PDB file of C-alpha atoms in Angstrom:
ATOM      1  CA  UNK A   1      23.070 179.105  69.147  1.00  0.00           C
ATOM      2  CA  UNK A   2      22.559 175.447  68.641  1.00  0.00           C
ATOM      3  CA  UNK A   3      25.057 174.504  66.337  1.00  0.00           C
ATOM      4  CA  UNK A   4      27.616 171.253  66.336  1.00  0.00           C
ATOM      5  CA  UNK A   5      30.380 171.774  69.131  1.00  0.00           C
ATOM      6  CA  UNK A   6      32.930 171.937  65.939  1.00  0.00           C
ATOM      7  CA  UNK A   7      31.219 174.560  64.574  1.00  0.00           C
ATOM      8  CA  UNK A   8      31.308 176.950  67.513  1.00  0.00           C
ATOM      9  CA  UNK A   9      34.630 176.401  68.187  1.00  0.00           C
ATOM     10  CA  UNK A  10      35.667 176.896  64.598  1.00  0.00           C
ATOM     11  CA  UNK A  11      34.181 180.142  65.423  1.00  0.00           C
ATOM     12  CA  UNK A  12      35.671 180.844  68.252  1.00  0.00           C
ATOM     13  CA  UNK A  13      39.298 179.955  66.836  1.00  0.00           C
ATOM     14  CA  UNK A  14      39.004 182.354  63.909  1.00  0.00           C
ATOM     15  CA  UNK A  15      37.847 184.993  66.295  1.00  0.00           C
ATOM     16  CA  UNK A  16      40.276 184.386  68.731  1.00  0.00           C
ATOM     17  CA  UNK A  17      42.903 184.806  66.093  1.00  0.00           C
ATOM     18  CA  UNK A  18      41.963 187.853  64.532  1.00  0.00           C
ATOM     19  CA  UNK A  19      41.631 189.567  68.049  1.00  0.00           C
ATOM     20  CA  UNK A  20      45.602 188.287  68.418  1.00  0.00           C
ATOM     21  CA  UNK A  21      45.839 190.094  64.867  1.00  0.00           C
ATOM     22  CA  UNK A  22      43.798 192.942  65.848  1.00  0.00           C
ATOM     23  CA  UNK A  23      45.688 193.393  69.110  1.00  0.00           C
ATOM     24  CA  UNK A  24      49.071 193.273  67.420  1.00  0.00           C
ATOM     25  CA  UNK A  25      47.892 195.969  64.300  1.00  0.00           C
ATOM     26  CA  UNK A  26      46.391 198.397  67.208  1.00  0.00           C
ATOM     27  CA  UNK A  27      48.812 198.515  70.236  1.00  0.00           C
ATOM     28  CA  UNK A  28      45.779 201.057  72.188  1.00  0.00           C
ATOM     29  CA  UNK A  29      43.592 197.755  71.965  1.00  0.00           C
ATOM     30  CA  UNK A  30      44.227 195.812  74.657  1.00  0.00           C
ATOM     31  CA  UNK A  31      44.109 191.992  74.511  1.00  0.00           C
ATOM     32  CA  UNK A  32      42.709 191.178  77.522  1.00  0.00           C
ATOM     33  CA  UNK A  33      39.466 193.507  76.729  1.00  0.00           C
ATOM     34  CA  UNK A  34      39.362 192.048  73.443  1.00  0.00           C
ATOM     35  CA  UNK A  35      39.385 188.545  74.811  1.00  0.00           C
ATOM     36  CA  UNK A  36      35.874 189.634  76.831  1.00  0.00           C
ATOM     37  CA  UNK A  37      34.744 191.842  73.925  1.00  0.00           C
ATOM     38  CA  UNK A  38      36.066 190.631  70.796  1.00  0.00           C
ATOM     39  CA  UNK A  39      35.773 193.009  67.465  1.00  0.00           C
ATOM     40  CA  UNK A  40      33.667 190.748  64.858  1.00  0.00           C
ATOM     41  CA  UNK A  41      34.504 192.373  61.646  1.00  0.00           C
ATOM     42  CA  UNK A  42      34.744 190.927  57.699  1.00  0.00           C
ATOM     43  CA  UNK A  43      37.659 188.910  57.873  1.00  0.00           C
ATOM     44  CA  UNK A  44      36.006 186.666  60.402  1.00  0.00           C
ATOM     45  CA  UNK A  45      32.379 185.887  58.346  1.00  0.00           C
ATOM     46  CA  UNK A  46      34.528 185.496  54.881  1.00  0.00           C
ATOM     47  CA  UNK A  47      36.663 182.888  57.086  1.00  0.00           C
ATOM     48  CA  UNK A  48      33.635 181.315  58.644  1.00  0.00           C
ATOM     49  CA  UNK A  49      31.010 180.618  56.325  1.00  0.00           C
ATOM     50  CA  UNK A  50      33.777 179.521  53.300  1.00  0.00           C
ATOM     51  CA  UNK A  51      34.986 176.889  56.033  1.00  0.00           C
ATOM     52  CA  UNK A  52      34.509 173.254  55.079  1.00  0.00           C
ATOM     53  CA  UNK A  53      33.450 172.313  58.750  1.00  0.00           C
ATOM     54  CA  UNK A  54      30.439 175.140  58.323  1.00  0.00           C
ATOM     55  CA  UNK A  55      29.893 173.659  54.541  1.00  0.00           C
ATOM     56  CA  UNK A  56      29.586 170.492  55.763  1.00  0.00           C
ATOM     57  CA  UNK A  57      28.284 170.900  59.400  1.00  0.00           C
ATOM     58  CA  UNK A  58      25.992 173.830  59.119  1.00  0.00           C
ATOM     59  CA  UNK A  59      25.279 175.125  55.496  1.00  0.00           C
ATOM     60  CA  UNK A  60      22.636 177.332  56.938  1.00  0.00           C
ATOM     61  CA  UNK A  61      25.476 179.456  57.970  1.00  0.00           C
ATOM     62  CA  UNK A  62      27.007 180.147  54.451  1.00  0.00           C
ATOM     63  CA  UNK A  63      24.131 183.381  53.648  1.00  0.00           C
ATOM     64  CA  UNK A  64      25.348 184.750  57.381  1.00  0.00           C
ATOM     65  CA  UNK A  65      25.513 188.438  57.866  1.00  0.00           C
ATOM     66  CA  UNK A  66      27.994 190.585  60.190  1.00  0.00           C
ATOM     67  CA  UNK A  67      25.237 190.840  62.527  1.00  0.00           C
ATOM     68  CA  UNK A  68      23.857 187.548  62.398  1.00  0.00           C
ATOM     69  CA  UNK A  69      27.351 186.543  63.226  1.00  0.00           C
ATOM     70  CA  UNK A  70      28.039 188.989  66.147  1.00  0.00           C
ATOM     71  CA  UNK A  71      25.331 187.564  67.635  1.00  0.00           C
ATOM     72  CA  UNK A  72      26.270 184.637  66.928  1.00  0.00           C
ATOM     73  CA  UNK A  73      29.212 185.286  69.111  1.00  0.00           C
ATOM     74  CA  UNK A  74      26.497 187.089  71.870  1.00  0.00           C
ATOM     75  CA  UNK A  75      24.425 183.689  72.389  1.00  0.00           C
ATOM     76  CA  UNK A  76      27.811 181.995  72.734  1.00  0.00           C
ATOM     77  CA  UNK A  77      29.126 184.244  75.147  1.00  0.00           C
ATOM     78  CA  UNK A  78      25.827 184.259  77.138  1.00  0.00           C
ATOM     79  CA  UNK A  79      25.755 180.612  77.049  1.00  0.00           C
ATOM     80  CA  UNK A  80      28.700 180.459  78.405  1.00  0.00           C
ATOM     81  CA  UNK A  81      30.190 177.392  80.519  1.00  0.00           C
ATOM     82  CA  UNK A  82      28.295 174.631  81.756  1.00  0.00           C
ATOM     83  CA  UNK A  83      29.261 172.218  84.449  1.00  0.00           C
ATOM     84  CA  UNK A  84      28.905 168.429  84.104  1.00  0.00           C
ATOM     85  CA  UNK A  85      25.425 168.658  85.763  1.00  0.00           C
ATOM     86  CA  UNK A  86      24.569 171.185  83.246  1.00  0.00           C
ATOM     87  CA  UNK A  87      24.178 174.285  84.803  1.00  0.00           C
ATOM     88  CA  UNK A  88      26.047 177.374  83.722  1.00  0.00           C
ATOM     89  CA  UNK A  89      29.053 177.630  85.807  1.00  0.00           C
ATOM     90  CA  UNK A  90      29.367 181.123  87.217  1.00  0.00           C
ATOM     91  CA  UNK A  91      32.471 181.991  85.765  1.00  0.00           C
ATOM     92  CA  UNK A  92      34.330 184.961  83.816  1.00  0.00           C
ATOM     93  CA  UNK A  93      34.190 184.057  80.565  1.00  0.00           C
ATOM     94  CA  UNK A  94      36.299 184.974  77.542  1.00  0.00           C
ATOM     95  CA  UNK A  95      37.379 183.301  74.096  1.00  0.00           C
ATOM     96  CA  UNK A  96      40.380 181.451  75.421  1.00  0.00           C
ATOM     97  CA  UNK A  97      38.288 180.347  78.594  1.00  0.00           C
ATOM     98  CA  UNK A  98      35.159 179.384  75.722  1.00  0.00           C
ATOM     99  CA  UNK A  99      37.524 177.911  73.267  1.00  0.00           C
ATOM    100  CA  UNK A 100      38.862 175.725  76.077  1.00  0.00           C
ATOM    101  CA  UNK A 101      35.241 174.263  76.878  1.00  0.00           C
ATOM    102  CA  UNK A 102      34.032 173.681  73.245  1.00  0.00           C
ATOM    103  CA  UNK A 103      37.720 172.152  72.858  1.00  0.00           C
ATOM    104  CA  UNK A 104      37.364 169.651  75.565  1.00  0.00           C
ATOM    105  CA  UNK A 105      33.672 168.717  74.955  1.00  0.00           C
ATOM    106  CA  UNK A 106      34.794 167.945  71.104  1.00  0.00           C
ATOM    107  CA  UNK A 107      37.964 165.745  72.564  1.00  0.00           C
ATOM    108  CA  UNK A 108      35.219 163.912  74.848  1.00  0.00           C
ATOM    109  CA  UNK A 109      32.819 163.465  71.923  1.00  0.00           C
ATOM    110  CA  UNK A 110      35.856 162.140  69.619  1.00  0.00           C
ATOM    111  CA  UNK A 111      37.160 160.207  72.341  1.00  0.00           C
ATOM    112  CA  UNK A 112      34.104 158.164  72.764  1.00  0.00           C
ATOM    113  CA  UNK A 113      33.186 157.702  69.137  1.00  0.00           C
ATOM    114  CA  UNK A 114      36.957 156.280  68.422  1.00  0.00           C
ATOM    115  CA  UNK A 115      36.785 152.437  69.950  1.00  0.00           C
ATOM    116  CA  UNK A 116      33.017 151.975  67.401  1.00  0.00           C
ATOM    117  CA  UNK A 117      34.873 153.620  64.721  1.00  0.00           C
ATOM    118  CA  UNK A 118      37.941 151.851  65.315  1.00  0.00           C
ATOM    119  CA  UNK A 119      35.722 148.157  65.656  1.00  0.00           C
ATOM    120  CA  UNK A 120      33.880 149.275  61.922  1.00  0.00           C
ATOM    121  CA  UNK A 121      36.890 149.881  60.176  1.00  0.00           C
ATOM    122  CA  UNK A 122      38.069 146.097  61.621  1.00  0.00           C
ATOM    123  CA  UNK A 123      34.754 144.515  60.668  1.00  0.00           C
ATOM    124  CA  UNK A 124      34.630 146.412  56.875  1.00  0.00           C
ATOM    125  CA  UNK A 125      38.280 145.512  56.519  1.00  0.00           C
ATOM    126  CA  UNK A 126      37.567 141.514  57.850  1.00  0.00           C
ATOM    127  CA  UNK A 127      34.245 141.345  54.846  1.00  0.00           C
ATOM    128  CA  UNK A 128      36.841 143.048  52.300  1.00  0.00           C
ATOM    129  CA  UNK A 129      39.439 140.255  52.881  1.00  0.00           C
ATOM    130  CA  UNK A 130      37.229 137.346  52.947  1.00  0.00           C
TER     131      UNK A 130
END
């Protein structure tokens, strides 16, 4: 799935909190097998694709179906986590352990966009005042 980092972890945030919802409305589900195996169900597209960040980030996702989004939420899965050189870390992933990774690679990408932001907003501020 290559979509914006935001994107996929929007996704992965609404999923992980309807599995919390599903888990709690169904004690015989277990959280910990829907954290590997997560149910993908209506509530989770109408939440999605009306998001601003998929609006504005991805509009090609608005017209997505329950089974364009489950595997949506395969390719992420099978992507899973990829070390600094790149390569897929062999790890056991889940959407806490996902959300984590798309998480921290959004912090790094804000993180490194902030000081030219920051030194724009100085210069348009400096040609407003003179």
């Amino acid at each position: 799935m290559n979509y914006p980092d935001n994107v996929l972890l929007l996704l992965l945030q609404i999923t992980l909190d309807e599995q919390k919802l599903q888990a709690a409305d169904h004690p015989k589900l277990k959280y910990s097998r829907l954290l590997q195996e997560p149910i993908i169900n209506d509530t989770i597209l109408k939440q999605f694709t009306g998001h601003l960040v998929v609006e504005t980030f991805a509009p090609e996702l608005k017209n997505l179906t329950l089974r364009g989004l489950r595997s949506a939420i395969k390719d992420v899965f099978d992507e899973g986590i990829k070390g600094r050189d790149g390569k897929k870390v062999n790890s056991t992933v889940n959407l806490v352990t996902l959300a984590n990774y798309y998480y921290a690679k959004r912090v790094a990408i804000l993180e490194s966009a902030l000081p030219g932001m920051r030194d724009e907003i100085q210069n348009g501020l400096s040609e407003l005042q003179d």
